Amino acid sequence: MVIRMGTSTSRHGDLESNEYLEKFARKEHISSNDPFWNRFLSFSFTPPTTSSEHHALDERIEATCRQLLENNLQSGNLGSLLHVFLSRASELLASAQTDNNMFSWQTYNALFILRCVTKFFVENLKEDDLVRQFEACPPDGAHRKDEDSAARLEVFMDSLIEIVVDVPLKDFTYPLHLESINCLLVLLSVQMFSQQPATKSCIYRSLMQGRYSIHAPLLVKTLLQHFINQDKAPPGLHRSSPGGSVVIGLASELWNMLTFGMTRSLPAPANGVPITKPCEVLEAPLANQALLLVLVLANHCTTDKNLHNPYRQALFSCSNSATPTRAAATFKLDLGRLYVTLCQAPSCDQTTLLLYLLLHRNRHVKTFILARTDLELLVVPILKTLYHAPDSNSHHIYMSLIILLILSEDDLFNKTVHETMLKAVAWYTERSISEISLGGLLVLVVIRTIQYNMLKMRDKYLHTNCLAALANMSGQFRALHPYVSQRLVSLFETLARKHARLAEQLRQRDDADLAQDLGVLEEVLRMVLEILNSCLSRQLAHNPNLVYTLLYKKHVFEPFRAHPAFQDIVHNIDAVILYFSNRLDQVQRDLGVAEVLATIQHGALQWPKDRLKKFPDLKFKYVEEDQPEDFFIPYVWSLVCQSSGLYWNPANIKLFAADSGSPSVC
């Protein structure tokens, strides 16, 4: 590459030989007042946006970062750069002329370099050593150790948060907001490289207890507002555009060489490198990163009674800005706009996880959502995710099912979904259905998920989730579509056949594993029978199609009439079958489907309600495990790795080595 500066020409083919990077990484101290920084930070470049681009950048600057690591404790140059950043950021925050982007430009460039160096240190150092690198001052006194140097990392994080909450979002400050959030994510990623809980981390403790923690509600509100707004990246963010009127040639060419070539020729990703979905990063990267940061902040330091998490409290107690309330709220948000965004944002893990947290922990949000008359906008995308389960990871399936379970705990929801009619659902391809209730579609998709689990995943907890949601809804099943009724009874039939096979195998050989499998299957069978019984006991008159299907499939219940685990509840189903069979026999002529249904509907009007044995109402409630962090912390960081566009070396990550298990439902 030929780089022209003034009238001189020189060649710089490799980053390692660049004089600016070399000087920054040397043992010689560079004062924060040195003119070097003005030249070093006056570059214009296209920032990397995908994990592959960040990986390529990491490889190109690795040698420089290693040299800085070796020399920084003597030079203190990282501290000098940090001081320059803090000075530029302070000028930016104090600037009355907010339309002048010079402060924003150099602040962004300083922060980008800080993030690159910090990430290398996070990946390769213990946290205590990382802190020492930030606190390092030259021993010869060339750089005075002021009163804040011992807490320099905390001052850095405070400054990042100030930028996020105080700097107005405009096209020219958009990259700075984005980089501030990325830098916070990088600092918090120390959790991925440690086997200690976050409560032992000085970075996490500073955020939870430090000087800025009292403003946690403002940070969470700002991040959620970014998610709600879904602001698109400004046109110049992903292509070459001058950062200001002064661009030093050498520095500009240096950073252009770093980044511009990436978009044309990217190295093949190494094994373990998560590939970022370009649409999620390029269209609204600030919304995406803000959401990921909310999830990281809210899911750490949640179980230590001596360490309060103000970000989690803020998320769980915010309320609707449009509704006056006397209840304590950390901040108010337009929940109507939040609801629309949750419905319209891509159906991805992080959106689903935010919805889960709000429904499970924030009573204001839960009450607001359950009162909506357009629940189909929220529920249908969740059902679509479950329907395409093979394309989703198991955690996303779990979160989607748990959301349905939480919603099904509410009787109004169960009533509303059966009153909400949907026209042709194009993505449901098992059978063409011109019209179906939202509740009917929900039942179909959950049954399909159970069957998928039986074949592929064989996960007891997933069965429990599915059946618990159906059980909660069963007392409100109304006007079930003929196909929905068939699928319900067919589910029992499929399980019954499997039960017969297992019972026969157990008779032939005494096997503890077989006996355990049979016991689990009998629990599932019992629950399906209870779901059918609950519907018949409370909504028989409103479900002629289910009665019709039971009459048609009555033989599948015969093997269970004398079984001690089922005979009490099968007695109720038999009573329904016998009653309506007698009504049809009284007609004494061949009947078509319409005539059979008419006879059932007429017979239901005279059905004696006291004929069935009473069973307790089916009510299941989702309860988190005692140690939810064991599941949620690895899950959240897997989302950051997959969706942030950032790259961390998977060979150094320790967090994902342990089995994180799966969420439990009671």
XYZ file of C-alpha atoms in Angstrom:
666
model
C 0.000 0.000 0.000
C 1.291 3.480 -0.900
C 0.584 6.147 1.701
C 1.036 9.813 0.770
C 1.599 12.415 3.438
C 2.427 15.896 2.256
C 5.020 15.612 -0.477
C 6.668 12.450 0.866
C 5.806 8.888 -0.032
C 6.430 5.760 2.022
C 5.303 2.156 1.991
C 3.554 0.455 4.905
C 2.381 -3.025 4.092
C 1.800 -4.320 7.624
C 0.204 -2.873 10.707
C 3.047 -4.203 12.819
C 5.463 -1.789 11.126
C 3.308 1.302 11.485
C 5.156 3.966 13.483
C 2.055 5.174 15.345
C 1.051 1.751 16.618
C 4.677 0.928 17.375
C 5.091 4.072 19.449
C 1.826 3.417 21.327
C 2.977 -0.111 22.235
C 6.559 0.774 23.253
C 7.968 1.038 26.775
C 8.404 4.801 26.404
C 5.665 6.807 28.093
C 3.473 9.109 25.976
C 1.949 11.894 28.001
C -1.768 12.455 27.590
C -0.869 16.023 26.506
C 1.425 14.861 23.710
C 0.398 16.016 20.168
C 0.815 12.358 19.196
C -2.768 11.663 20.265
C -4.256 14.239 17.913
C -2.549 12.536 15.002
C -3.225 9.014 16.279
C -6.949 9.670 16.719
C -7.525 11.566 13.461
C -8.551 8.668 11.267
C -11.644 7.807 9.303
C -12.682 4.212 8.751
C -15.505 1.774 8.191
C -15.965 -0.069 11.498
C -16.291 -3.863 11.514
C -19.880 -4.991 12.023
C -19.847 -8.797 11.939
C -18.008 -11.355 14.015
C -15.939 -12.345 10.972
C -14.824 -8.751 10.438
C -13.972 -8.355 14.111
C -12.046 -11.643 13.985
C -10.039 -10.380 11.030
C -9.291 -7.148 12.877
C -8.187 -9.064 15.982
C -5.702 -11.081 13.946
C -4.212 -7.938 12.372
C -3.645 -6.128 15.666
C -2.723 -9.109 17.852
C 1.040 -8.482 17.675
C 0.597 -4.842 18.664
C -1.689 -5.783 21.565
C 0.822 -8.334 22.835
C 3.601 -5.757 22.698
C 1.430 -3.275 24.583
C 0.648 -5.944 27.181
C 4.365 -6.491 27.746
C 5.223 -2.790 27.981
C 2.179 -1.015 29.386
C 2.963 -1.586 33.056
C 6.133 0.439 32.418
C 4.828 2.961 29.878
C 1.313 3.557 31.205
C 0.267 4.373 27.650
C -3.103 2.657 28.044
C -3.778 5.016 30.941
C -2.719 7.967 28.790
C -5.118 6.921 26.032
C -7.855 6.490 28.620
C -7.112 9.981 29.964
C -7.360 11.366 26.424
C -10.686 9.605 25.936
C -12.060 10.914 29.236
C -10.951 14.420 28.320
C -12.584 14.238 24.865
C -15.734 12.706 26.344
C -15.905 15.454 28.966
C -15.593 18.096 26.248
C -18.307 16.367 24.278
C -20.665 16.222 27.263
C -19.996 19.869 28.104
C -20.197 21.125 24.531
C -23.048 23.531 24.018
C -22.693 23.234 20.243
C -23.985 19.689 19.924
C -24.018 19.837 16.125
C -20.212 20.071 15.994
C -19.114 16.485 15.469
C -15.367 17.007 16.067
C -15.574 15.980 19.730
C -17.733 12.994 18.836
C -15.358 11.878 16.107
C -12.162 11.806 18.170
C -13.972 10.458 21.229
C -15.270 7.609 19.098
C -11.833 6.841 17.650
C -10.230 6.782 21.102
C -12.990 4.525 22.396
C -12.682 2.148 19.455
C -8.971 1.654 20.153
C -9.665 1.247 23.869
C -12.264 -1.414 23.126
C -9.897 -3.365 20.851
C -7.119 -3.326 23.458
C -9.483 -4.045 26.371
C -10.967 -7.050 24.609
C -7.507 -8.524 24.045
C -6.703 -8.034 27.737
C -10.048 -9.514 28.824
C -9.392 -12.624 26.747
C -5.814 -13.119 27.894
C -5.575 -11.834 31.475
C -7.155 -12.513 34.829
C -9.369 -9.683 35.941
C -6.923 -8.475 38.603
C -4.204 -8.208 35.948
C -6.628 -6.385 33.648
C -7.243 -3.808 36.388
C -3.482 -3.396 36.910
C -3.053 -2.632 33.210
C -5.614 0.172 33.473
C -4.061 1.542 36.686
C -0.469 1.358 35.416
C 1.523 4.597 35.685
C 5.161 5.068 34.622
C 7.487 4.649 37.624
C 9.619 7.686 36.720
C 6.788 10.054 37.553
C 6.317 11.163 33.959
C 2.620 10.668 34.535
C 1.230 11.853 37.872
C -0.882 9.267 39.647
C -3.939 11.332 40.523
C -6.568 10.458 43.074
C -8.728 8.665 40.516
C -6.057 6.382 39.077
C -6.794 3.554 41.502
C -10.409 3.599 40.325
C -9.614 4.379 36.694
C -11.622 1.430 35.366
C -14.674 2.558 37.313
C -14.257 6.110 35.979
C -14.074 4.629 32.485
C -17.338 2.730 32.940
C -19.021 5.791 34.411
C -18.000 7.798 31.361
C -19.391 5.153 29.018
C -22.725 5.215 30.845
C -22.776 9.030 30.766
C -22.352 8.969 27.003
C -25.221 6.499 26.613
C -27.672 8.436 28.780
C -26.577 12.068 28.309
C -25.313 12.519 24.748
C -28.206 13.253 22.346
C -28.623 10.576 19.693
C -27.964 12.014 16.241
C -26.491 10.606 13.069
C -22.977 11.711 13.999
C -23.250 10.497 17.638
C -24.873 7.164 16.698
C -21.465 5.416 16.292
C -20.345 6.750 19.682
C -23.467 5.424 21.413
C -22.961 2.080 19.697
C -19.285 1.911 20.623
C -19.984 2.838 24.258
C -22.419 -0.075 24.569
C -19.995 -2.408 22.793
C -17.254 -1.373 25.202
C -19.481 -2.089 28.214
C -20.265 -5.515 26.756
C -16.533 -6.185 26.320
C -15.781 -5.189 29.920
C -18.640 -7.321 31.230
C -17.447 -10.272 29.123
C -14.858 -10.984 31.847
C -17.567 -13.388 33.065
C -16.954 -15.596 30.015
C -13.287 -15.996 30.888
C -13.693 -16.693 34.586
C -15.059 -19.592 36.602
C -15.949 -17.327 39.512
C -19.422 -15.825 39.936
C -19.971 -12.238 38.815
C -20.352 -11.178 42.449
C -16.597 -11.748 42.850
C -15.777 -9.488 39.879
C -14.649 -5.934 40.642
C -16.120 -4.801 37.303
C -19.569 -6.143 38.162
C -19.363 -4.927 41.747
C -18.466 -1.449 40.521
C -21.492 -1.386 38.237
C -23.793 -2.714 40.947
C -22.446 -0.575 43.802
C -20.361 2.151 42.178
C -21.087 5.835 41.942
C -23.266 5.440 38.865
C -25.414 2.571 40.118
C -27.937 5.046 41.552
C -28.668 6.058 37.962
C -29.333 2.443 36.885
C -33.019 3.178 36.096
C -31.961 5.921 33.671
C -29.514 3.599 31.899
C -32.062 0.765 31.629
C -34.721 3.192 30.388
C -32.347 4.602 27.756
C -31.369 1.133 26.548
C -34.999 0.007 26.354
C -35.838 3.205 24.497
C -33.172 2.348 21.918
C -34.744 -1.097 21.564
C -38.215 0.405 21.180
C -37.128 3.023 18.644
C -35.215 0.546 16.454
C -33.241 3.467 14.989
C -31.511 2.489 11.780
C -27.788 3.031 11.429
C -26.904 6.330 9.687
C -25.830 5.943 6.039
C -22.141 6.599 6.718
C -21.673 4.030 9.490
C -20.897 1.084 7.227
C -19.008 2.802 4.457
C -16.161 5.271 4.100
C -17.140 8.729 5.321
C -14.850 11.436 6.701
C -15.019 11.798 10.450
C -14.303 15.535 10.196
C -12.595 18.225 8.212
C -9.131 17.310 9.524
C -7.933 13.822 8.567
C -4.254 13.066 8.958
C -3.194 11.112 5.897
C -1.067 8.422 7.494
C -3.506 7.607 10.260
C -6.428 7.653 7.852
C -4.721 5.298 5.439
C -3.675 3.046 8.320
C -7.209 2.515 9.543
C -8.630 2.321 6.044
C -6.218 -0.539 5.446
C -7.518 -2.139 8.631
C -11.168 -2.093 7.759
C -12.097 -1.225 4.195
C -10.680 -4.433 2.774
C -12.709 -6.596 5.126
C -16.013 -6.111 3.383
C -14.525 -7.247 0.100
C -12.535 -10.277 1.200
C -13.229 -11.857 4.563
C -11.295 -14.830 5.888
C -13.263 -18.010 6.378
C -14.442 -18.153 9.994
C -12.599 -20.554 12.244
C -14.433 -23.338 14.018
C -16.385 -21.967 16.917
C -16.679 -18.433 15.534
C -20.338 -17.414 15.723
C -21.541 -15.833 12.510
C -23.547 -12.652 12.982
C -26.789 -12.332 11.098
C -26.110 -9.233 8.970
C -29.722 -7.991 8.994
C -29.771 -7.767 12.785
C -26.533 -5.812 12.980
C -26.720 -3.579 9.917
C -30.319 -2.410 10.112
C -30.652 -1.367 13.763
C -27.374 -2.208 15.527
C -27.937 0.204 18.411
C -31.284 -1.419 19.274
C -29.716 -4.866 19.131
C -26.702 -4.014 21.302
C -28.836 -2.072 23.784
C -31.091 -5.097 24.250
C -28.106 -7.405 24.776
C -26.659 -5.045 27.388
C -29.984 -4.947 29.269
C -30.017 -8.751 29.349
C -26.422 -8.951 30.582
C -26.992 -6.375 33.328
C -30.258 -7.940 34.494
C -29.079 -11.548 34.673
C -25.907 -11.225 36.765
C -25.568 -10.753 40.534
C -29.123 -11.964 41.141
C -28.710 -14.415 44.017
C -26.248 -12.761 46.411
C -28.230 -11.140 49.245
C -25.309 -8.823 49.988
C -25.093 -7.420 46.463
C -28.159 -5.639 45.099
C -28.662 -5.474 41.321
C -30.229 -2.052 40.591
C -30.529 -2.744 36.849
C -32.622 -5.851 37.454
C -34.845 -3.971 39.882
C -35.271 -1.146 37.371
C -36.298 -3.545 34.612
C -38.745 -5.392 36.833
C -40.522 -2.365 38.303
C -40.875 0.084 35.405
C -44.471 1.012 34.594
C -46.592 2.512 31.830
C -46.098 6.224 31.206
C -49.676 6.471 29.926
C -51.240 5.094 33.116
C -51.222 6.939 36.453
C -50.279 4.567 39.252
C -49.540 4.836 42.946
C -47.332 1.780 42.865
C -43.604 2.351 43.147
C -41.908 2.391 39.759
C -38.245 2.976 38.963
C -39.158 4.721 35.697
C -42.018 4.996 33.242
C -42.032 3.765 29.672
C -44.525 3.804 26.833
C -45.593 0.160 27.166
C -47.766 0.445 24.062
C -44.706 1.144 21.917
C -42.742 -1.530 23.759
C -45.500 -4.047 22.996
C -45.492 -3.121 19.304
C -41.708 -3.538 19.137
C -41.826 -6.893 20.914
C -44.391 -8.028 18.345
C -42.624 -6.625 15.286
C -38.950 -7.184 16.123
C -37.369 -10.307 14.620
C -38.419 -13.406 16.543
C -34.980 -14.058 17.988
C -33.707 -15.365 21.298
C -32.924 -11.994 22.839
C -36.369 -10.527 22.105
C -38.011 -13.654 23.513
C -35.818 -13.534 26.620
C -36.718 -9.885 27.273
C -40.404 -10.740 26.937
C -39.952 -13.636 29.366
C -38.239 -11.439 31.967
C -40.921 -8.761 31.736
C -43.840 -11.199 31.891
C -42.333 -13.212 34.710
C -41.040 -10.379 36.885
C -42.749 -7.088 35.950
C -46.384 -7.075 37.038
C -47.058 -3.746 35.276
C -45.970 -5.153 31.918
C -47.764 -8.459 32.478
C -51.034 -6.734 33.360
C -50.695 -4.428 30.356
C -50.065 -7.284 27.910
C -52.868 -9.488 29.234
C -55.317 -6.614 28.775
C -54.470 -6.230 25.075
C -57.165 -6.990 22.528
C -54.564 -7.801 19.857
C -52.782 -10.668 21.608
C -52.449 -12.484 18.313
C -49.694 -10.028 17.343
C -47.598 -11.350 20.222
C -48.650 -15.004 20.333
C -48.555 -15.919 16.639
C -44.792 -15.194 16.218
C -44.110 -17.349 19.302
C -46.160 -20.183 17.815
C -44.302 -19.778 14.534
C -40.989 -20.165 16.391
C -42.243 -23.376 18.017
C -43.602 -24.661 14.731
C -40.152 -24.265 13.196
C -38.460 -25.848 16.226
C -35.766 -27.635 14.161
C -34.527 -24.179 13.083
C -34.267 -22.895 16.673
C -32.015 -23.813 19.565
C -33.443 -25.617 22.575
C -33.175 -22.525 24.811
C -35.305 -20.468 22.434
C -37.919 -23.232 22.406
C -37.905 -23.354 26.210
C -38.331 -19.600 26.573
C -41.170 -19.572 24.027
C -43.008 -22.363 25.846
C -42.511 -20.769 29.247
C -43.986 -17.514 27.926
C -47.074 -19.443 26.780
C -47.245 -21.126 30.186
C -47.066 -17.775 32.006
C -49.780 -16.341 29.756
C -51.956 -19.433 30.257
C -51.971 -18.846 34.011
C -54.480 -16.052 33.316
C -58.127 -17.042 32.710
C -58.817 -13.925 30.637
C -56.013 -14.873 28.268
C -57.415 -18.396 27.917
C -60.849 -16.981 27.146
C -59.568 -14.324 24.741
C -57.482 -16.642 22.574
C -60.532 -18.793 21.824
C -62.534 -15.733 20.834
C -59.822 -14.421 18.496
C -60.246 -15.813 14.990
C -57.422 -16.091 12.468
C -57.743 -16.452 8.728
C -55.533 -18.819 6.721
C -52.206 -19.278 8.561
C -49.787 -19.723 5.674
C -46.843 -21.056 7.707
C -48.886 -23.915 9.198
C -48.503 -26.471 6.414
C -49.678 -29.717 8.064
C -53.161 -28.978 6.880
C -54.868 -26.115 5.093
C -57.247 -24.408 7.534
C -59.291 -21.486 6.258
C -60.166 -20.189 9.729
C -59.159 -21.158 13.243
C -59.156 -19.545 16.672
C -55.867 -18.364 18.144
C -56.471 -20.832 20.978
C -56.959 -23.670 18.511
C -53.743 -22.789 16.711
C -51.948 -22.668 20.045
C -53.185 -26.169 20.910
C -52.095 -27.495 17.498
C -48.582 -26.067 17.756
C -48.049 -27.209 21.347
C -49.186 -30.754 20.468
C -46.813 -30.714 17.515
C -44.008 -29.605 19.849
C -44.762 -32.536 22.167
C -44.582 -34.953 19.250
C -41.349 -33.364 18.007
C -39.886 -33.734 21.481
C -40.914 -37.407 21.621
C -39.013 -38.075 18.416
C -35.989 -35.779 18.696
C -35.282 -34.204 22.065
C -36.865 -36.595 24.601
C -36.858 -33.910 27.267
C -39.155 -34.427 30.250
C -39.189 -30.735 31.158
C -40.311 -29.748 27.677
C -43.240 -32.189 27.952
C -44.099 -30.656 31.310
C -44.083 -27.131 29.875
C -46.323 -28.077 26.972
C -48.829 -30.072 28.982
C -48.979 -27.477 31.764
C -49.938 -24.763 29.253
C -52.624 -26.987 27.701
C -53.895 -27.930 31.156
C -54.232 -24.288 32.201
C -56.204 -23.570 29.037
C -58.336 -26.715 29.017
C -61.153 -25.363 31.192
C -61.615 -22.556 28.638
C -61.392 -24.636 25.433
C -64.264 -23.431 23.258
C -65.417 -24.229 19.730
C -62.370 -26.402 19.069
C -61.811 -26.897 15.352
C -62.419 -30.475 14.122
C -58.729 -30.821 13.291
C -57.691 -29.562 16.744
C -60.018 -32.113 18.360
C -58.512 -34.873 16.223
C -54.959 -33.871 17.154
C -55.809 -33.857 20.878
C -57.232 -37.369 20.812
C -54.517 -38.573 18.417
C -51.902 -37.383 20.909
C -53.402 -39.701 23.508
C -53.605 -42.502 20.934
C -49.919 -42.134 20.038
C -48.898 -42.161 23.688
C -51.185 -45.167 24.345
C -49.473 -47.199 21.620
C -46.076 -46.328 23.065
C -47.347 -47.326 26.520
C -48.460 -50.729 25.221
C -45.034 -51.362 23.655
C -43.135 -50.384 26.796
C -45.437 -52.428 29.043
C -44.928 -55.489 26.836
C -41.128 -55.040 26.857
C -41.184 -54.726 30.633
C -43.194 -57.956 30.927
C -40.571 -59.741 28.860
C -37.593 -58.451 30.851
C -37.156 -56.700 34.155
C -35.354 -53.471 33.316
C -35.061 -50.473 35.678
C -34.687 -47.974 32.804
C -37.756 -49.348 31.062
C -39.712 -49.150 34.291
C -38.660 -45.524 34.736
C -39.601 -44.656 31.136
C -42.977 -46.307 31.636
C -43.554 -44.313 34.806
C -42.805 -41.019 33.042
C -45.063 -41.987 30.140
C -47.907 -42.812 32.496
C -47.579 -39.358 34.058
C -47.899 -37.809 30.596
C -50.856 -40.025 29.672
C -52.589 -39.126 32.913
C -52.120 -35.444 32.204
C -53.560 -35.712 28.679
C -56.605 -37.479 30.131
C -56.958 -34.730 32.725
C -56.858 -32.107 29.954
C -59.640 -33.903 28.065
C -61.645 -34.334 31.275
C -61.242 -30.668 32.230
C -62.629 -29.564 28.884
C -65.558 -32.005 29.066
C -66.368 -31.056 32.658
C -66.462 -27.303 32.048
C -67.015 -26.734 28.331
C -68.753 -29.837 26.963
C -71.654 -27.875 25.444
C -69.192 -25.662 23.529
C -67.096 -28.467 22.009
C -69.231 -30.780 19.838
C -66.226 -31.530 17.593
C -64.280 -32.953 20.538
C -67.234 -35.150 21.547
C -67.532 -36.328 17.932
C -63.836 -37.295 17.899
C -64.123 -39.148 21.216
C -67.022 -41.179 19.820
C -65.036 -41.976 16.698
C -61.912 -42.955 18.673
C -63.558 -44.523 21.739
C -61.616 -47.760 21.315
C -58.298 -46.079 22.286
C -59.531 -45.653 25.874
C -60.534 -49.296 26.399
C -57.113 -50.575 27.634
C -57.098 -47.976 30.426
C -60.542 -48.600 31.947
C -59.195 -51.119 34.426
C -55.733 -49.592 34.847
C -55.352 -48.324 38.434
C -53.480 -45.198 37.310
C -56.227 -44.117 34.901
C -59.545 -45.784 35.663
C -60.992 -42.926 37.763
C -60.571 -40.316 35.058
C -61.363 -42.692 32.164
C -64.682 -43.277 33.950
C -65.651 -39.666 33.155
C -64.672 -39.933 29.509
C -66.574 -43.228 29.232
C -69.637 -41.555 30.724
C -69.576 -38.902 27.996
C -69.042 -41.493 25.258
C -71.871 -43.698 26.582
C -74.337 -40.824 26.920
C -73.857 -39.512 23.391
C -73.644 -42.999 21.875
C -77.098 -43.676 23.314
C -78.415 -40.384 21.902
C -77.185 -41.343 18.444
C -78.616 -44.864 18.746
C -82.049 -43.386 19.439
C -82.058 -41.722 16.018
C -82.154 -45.207 14.370
C -80.835 -44.167 10.961
C -77.540 -43.468 9.240
C -76.348 -39.960 9.941
C -73.933 -37.693 8.125
C -71.289 -35.664 9.945
C -73.504 -32.560 10.128
C -76.412 -34.587 11.542
C -74.170 -36.276 14.137
C -72.888 -32.878 15.262
C -76.437 -31.542 15.457
C -77.458 -34.519 17.594
C -74.451 -33.944 19.879
C -75.254 -30.247 20.236
C -78.891 -31.000 21.077
C -77.869 -33.726 23.533
C -75.408 -31.396 25.229
C -78.296 -29.111 26.210
C -79.747 -31.961 28.273
C -76.421 -33.239 29.615
C -76.661 -33.761 33.394
C -73.737 -31.792 34.799
C -73.513 -33.886 37.968
C -72.843 -37.071 35.999
C -69.059 -36.599 36.015
C -66.830 -37.120 39.020
C -65.282 -33.825 40.112
C -61.533 -33.353 39.911
C -59.465 -30.370 41.095
C -59.074 -27.556 38.587
C -55.889 -27.839 36.556
C -53.645 -24.920 37.489
C -49.917 -24.893 36.857
C -47.555 -22.038 37.569
C -44.058 -21.426 36.290
C -41.416 -21.226 39.025
C -37.740 -20.540 38.408
C -35.114 -22.867 39.804
C -33.293 -21.874 43.001
C -30.136 -21.043 41.013
C -31.422 -19.451 37.796
C -28.003 -17.967 37.010
C -26.724 -21.462 36.187
C -28.983 -21.384 33.155
C -29.378 -17.718 32.280
C -25.785 -16.454 32.442
C -24.365 -18.941 29.889
C -27.511 -18.430 27.796
C -27.167 -14.634 27.764
C -23.507 -14.759 26.812
C -24.196 -17.276 24.059
C -26.652 -14.698 22.667
C -24.046 -11.957 22.864
C -21.525 -14.145 21.028
C -24.033 -15.086 18.344
C -25.851 -11.802 17.827
C -23.686 -8.846 18.812
C -21.382 -8.876 15.801
C -18.427 -8.907 18.220
C -15.916 -11.744 18.362
C -14.307 -13.492 21.312
C -11.742 -16.255 20.984
C -13.718 -19.439 21.795
C -10.536 -21.265 22.818
C -10.216 -19.017 25.889
C -13.863 -19.015 26.998
C -14.523 -20.956 30.217
C -18.195 -20.172 30.808
C -19.646 -22.600 28.264
C -17.583 -25.566 29.429
C -20.026 -26.469 32.206
C -23.438 -27.902 31.478
C -25.902 -25.061 32.059
C -28.915 -27.373 32.220
C -32.398 -26.197 31.330
C -35.113 -24.148 32.991
C -37.560 -25.975 35.192
C -41.290 -25.540 35.514
C -43.482 -26.469 38.452
